[in-house]
Coordinates of C-alpha atoms in Angstrom, one line a residue:
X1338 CA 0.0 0.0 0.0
X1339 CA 1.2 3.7 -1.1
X1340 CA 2.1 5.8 1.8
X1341 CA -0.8 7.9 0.1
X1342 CA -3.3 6.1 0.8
X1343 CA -2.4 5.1 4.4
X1344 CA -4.4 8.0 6.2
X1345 CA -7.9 6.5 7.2
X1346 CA -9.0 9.6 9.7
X1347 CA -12.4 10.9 9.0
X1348 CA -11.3 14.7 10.4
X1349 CA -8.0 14.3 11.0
X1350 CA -7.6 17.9 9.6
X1351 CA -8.9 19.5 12.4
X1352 CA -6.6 18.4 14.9
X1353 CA -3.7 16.4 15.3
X1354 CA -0.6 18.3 15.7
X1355 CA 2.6 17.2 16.7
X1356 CA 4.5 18.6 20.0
X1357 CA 7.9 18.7 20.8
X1358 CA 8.7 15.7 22.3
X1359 CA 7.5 13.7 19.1
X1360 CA 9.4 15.9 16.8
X1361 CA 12.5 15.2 19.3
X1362 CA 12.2 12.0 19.5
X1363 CA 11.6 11.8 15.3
X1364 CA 14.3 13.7 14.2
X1365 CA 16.6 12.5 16.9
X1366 CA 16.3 8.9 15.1
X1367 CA 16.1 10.4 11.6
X1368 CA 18.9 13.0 10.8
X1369 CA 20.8 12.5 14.0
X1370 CA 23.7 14.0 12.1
X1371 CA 22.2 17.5 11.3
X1372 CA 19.1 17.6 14.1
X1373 CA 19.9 20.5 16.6
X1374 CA 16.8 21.0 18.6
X1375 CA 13.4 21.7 18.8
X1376 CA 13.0 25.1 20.3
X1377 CA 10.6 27.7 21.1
X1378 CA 10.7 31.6 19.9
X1379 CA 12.4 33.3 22.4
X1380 CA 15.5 30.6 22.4
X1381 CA 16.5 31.9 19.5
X1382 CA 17.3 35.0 21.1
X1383 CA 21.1 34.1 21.8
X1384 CA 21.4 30.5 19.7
X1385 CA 24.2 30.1 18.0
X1386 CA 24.8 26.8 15.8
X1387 CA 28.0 25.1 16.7
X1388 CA 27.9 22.8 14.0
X1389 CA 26.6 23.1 10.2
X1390 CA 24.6 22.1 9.0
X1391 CA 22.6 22.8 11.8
X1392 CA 18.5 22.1 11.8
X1393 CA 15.9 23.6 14.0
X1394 CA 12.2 23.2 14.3
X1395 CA 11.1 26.5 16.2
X1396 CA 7.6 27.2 17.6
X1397 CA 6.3 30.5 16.7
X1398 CA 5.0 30.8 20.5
X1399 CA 7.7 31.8 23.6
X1400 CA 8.8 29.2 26.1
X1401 CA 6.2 28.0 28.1
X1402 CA 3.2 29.3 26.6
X1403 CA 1.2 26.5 24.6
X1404 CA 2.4 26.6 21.1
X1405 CA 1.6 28.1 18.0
X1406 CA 3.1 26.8 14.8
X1407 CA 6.0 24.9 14.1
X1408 CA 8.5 26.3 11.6
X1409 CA 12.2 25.1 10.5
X1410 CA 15.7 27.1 10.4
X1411 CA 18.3 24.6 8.8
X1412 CA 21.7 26.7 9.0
X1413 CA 24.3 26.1 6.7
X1414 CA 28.2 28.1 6.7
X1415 CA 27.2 30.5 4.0
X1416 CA 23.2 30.5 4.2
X1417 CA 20.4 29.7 6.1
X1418 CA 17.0 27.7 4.5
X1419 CA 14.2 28.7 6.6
X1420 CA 10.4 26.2 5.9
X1421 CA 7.1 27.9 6.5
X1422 CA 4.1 25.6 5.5
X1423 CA 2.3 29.1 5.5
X1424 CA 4.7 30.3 3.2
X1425 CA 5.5 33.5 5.3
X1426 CA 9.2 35.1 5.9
X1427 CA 10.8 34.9 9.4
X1428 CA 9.4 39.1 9.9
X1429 CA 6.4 37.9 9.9
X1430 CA 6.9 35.6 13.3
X1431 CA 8.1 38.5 15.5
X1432 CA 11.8 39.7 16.2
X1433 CA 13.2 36.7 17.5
X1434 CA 12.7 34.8 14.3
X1435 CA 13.8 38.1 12.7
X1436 CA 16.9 38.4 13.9
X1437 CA 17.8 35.2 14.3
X1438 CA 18.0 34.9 10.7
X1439 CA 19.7 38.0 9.5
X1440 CA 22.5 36.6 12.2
X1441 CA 23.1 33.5 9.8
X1442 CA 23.7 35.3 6.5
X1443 CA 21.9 35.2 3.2
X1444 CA 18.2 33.7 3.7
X1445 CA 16.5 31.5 1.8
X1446 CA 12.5 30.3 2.2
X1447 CA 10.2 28.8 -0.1
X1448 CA 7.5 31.0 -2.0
X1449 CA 4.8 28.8 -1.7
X1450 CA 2.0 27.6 0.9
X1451 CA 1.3 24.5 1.3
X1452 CA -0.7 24.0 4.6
X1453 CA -4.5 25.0 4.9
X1454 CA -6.2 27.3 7.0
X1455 CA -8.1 24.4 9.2
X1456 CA -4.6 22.1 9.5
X1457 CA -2.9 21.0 12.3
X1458 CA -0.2 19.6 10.3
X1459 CA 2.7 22.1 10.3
X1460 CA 4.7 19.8 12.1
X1461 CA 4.3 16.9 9.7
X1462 CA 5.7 19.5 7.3
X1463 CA 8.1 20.2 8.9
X1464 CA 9.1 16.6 9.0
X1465 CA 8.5 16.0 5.2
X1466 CA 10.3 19.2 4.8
X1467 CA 13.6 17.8 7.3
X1468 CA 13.9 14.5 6.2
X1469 CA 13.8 15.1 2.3
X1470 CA 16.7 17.7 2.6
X1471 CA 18.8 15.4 4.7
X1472 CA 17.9 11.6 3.2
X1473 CA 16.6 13.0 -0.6
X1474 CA 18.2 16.1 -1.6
X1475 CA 16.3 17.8 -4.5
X1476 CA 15.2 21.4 -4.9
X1477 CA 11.7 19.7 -6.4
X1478 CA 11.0 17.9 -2.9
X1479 CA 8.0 20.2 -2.2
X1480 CA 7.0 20.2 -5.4
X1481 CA 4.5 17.2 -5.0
X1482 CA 2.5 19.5 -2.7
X1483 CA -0.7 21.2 -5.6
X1484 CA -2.4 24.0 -5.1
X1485 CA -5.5 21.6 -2.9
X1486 CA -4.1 22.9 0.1
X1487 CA -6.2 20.0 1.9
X1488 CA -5.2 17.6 -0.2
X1489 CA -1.8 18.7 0.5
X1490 CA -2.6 18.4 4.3
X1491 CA -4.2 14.7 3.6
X1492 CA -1.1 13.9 1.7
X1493 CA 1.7 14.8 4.3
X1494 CA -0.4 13.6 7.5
X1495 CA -0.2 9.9 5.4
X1496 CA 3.0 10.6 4.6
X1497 CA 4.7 11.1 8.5
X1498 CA 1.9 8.1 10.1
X1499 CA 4.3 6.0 7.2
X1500 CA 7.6 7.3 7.8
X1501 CA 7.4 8.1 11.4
X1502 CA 5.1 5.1 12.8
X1503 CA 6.2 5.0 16.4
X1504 CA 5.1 9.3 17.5
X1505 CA 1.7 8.8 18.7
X1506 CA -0.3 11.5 17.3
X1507 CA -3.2 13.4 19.3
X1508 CA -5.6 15.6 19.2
X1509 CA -5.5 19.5 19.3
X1510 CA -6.0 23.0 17.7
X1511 CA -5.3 24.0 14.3
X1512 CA -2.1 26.3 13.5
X1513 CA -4.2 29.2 12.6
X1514 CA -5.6 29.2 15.9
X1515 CA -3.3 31.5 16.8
X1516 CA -3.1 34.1 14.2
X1517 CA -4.6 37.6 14.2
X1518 CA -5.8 40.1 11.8
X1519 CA -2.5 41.6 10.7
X1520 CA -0.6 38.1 10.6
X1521 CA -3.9 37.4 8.2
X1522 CA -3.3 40.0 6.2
X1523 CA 0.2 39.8 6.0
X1524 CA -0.1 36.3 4.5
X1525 CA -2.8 36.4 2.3
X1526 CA -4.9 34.1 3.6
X1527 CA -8.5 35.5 2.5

């Protein structure tokens, strides 16, 4: 059976999301090599990679508080990639992220959303997103994501139950919970 066809979940879209221990514990086993944390917002206020390249899966929420939306900084010598499933810059998360990433040199991101708006799935993507840079290197990787952004969110739920079949996955809010007005507007979401 296709790992696109393993998802079976009547409403999985509406919850679901990963936390930190389960992306820990996933990229820990995964790209032990390049996996550097899994970190909330205001850590990135003094982080400093000590090895490259160096990946990070950052919460768009401060320490402590409940979380948000998972995001990914993978920092290289001479660049640093950062993933949004939302498609936005690291601006658009506040100063930490801001900063963090004009400390790391030239920035690259991708230009195009995959995630919808009633998802809980950013940190599947954020897996997809890891482990294809790491274990399948090819600009095109997020290229099988369409412009269905809930098909896209079927497609990458399927896709981390096959690759990553020991997390236990539970219910919760969608990423968009946590967005305001302006964030709205700044991403284009209407």
């Amino acid at each position: 059976m296709s790992w696109k066809s393993t998802s079976t979940a009547k409403f999985w879209w509406i919850g679901k999301p990963l936390y930190t221990s389960q992306l820990e514990e996933g990229l820990a086993c995964h790209i032990p090599e390049q996996f550097a944390g899994v970190l909330a917002r205001n850590q990135l206020q003094t982080l400093q990679p000590t090895r490259y390249p160096s990946a990070y899966v950052v919460n768009t929420d401060d320490a402590g508080q409940p979380g948000k939306h998972w995001t990914v900084f993978v920092c290289e010598k001479d660049h640093c990639d950062f993933f949004d499933s939302f498609d936005c810059s690291p601006e658009v998360y506040g100063q930490d992220f801001a900063d963090f990433a004009r400390r790391q040199g030239p920035l690259r991101h991708n230009t195009r959303r995959i995630q919808g708006n009633q998802s809980a799935v950013c940190g599947h993507y954020c897996f997809f997103y890891l482990w294809h840079k790491f274990h399948v290197p090819s600009p095109h990787a997020l290229s099988v994501f369409q412009s269905n952004l809930t098909e896209n969110d079927r497609l990458v739920h399927a896709w981390a139950h096959h690759h990553f079949p020991c997390l236990s996955f539970e219910d919760g809010e969608t990423c968009l919970g946590f967005m305001n007005d302006n964030m709205l507007e700044l991403m284009d979401l209407s």
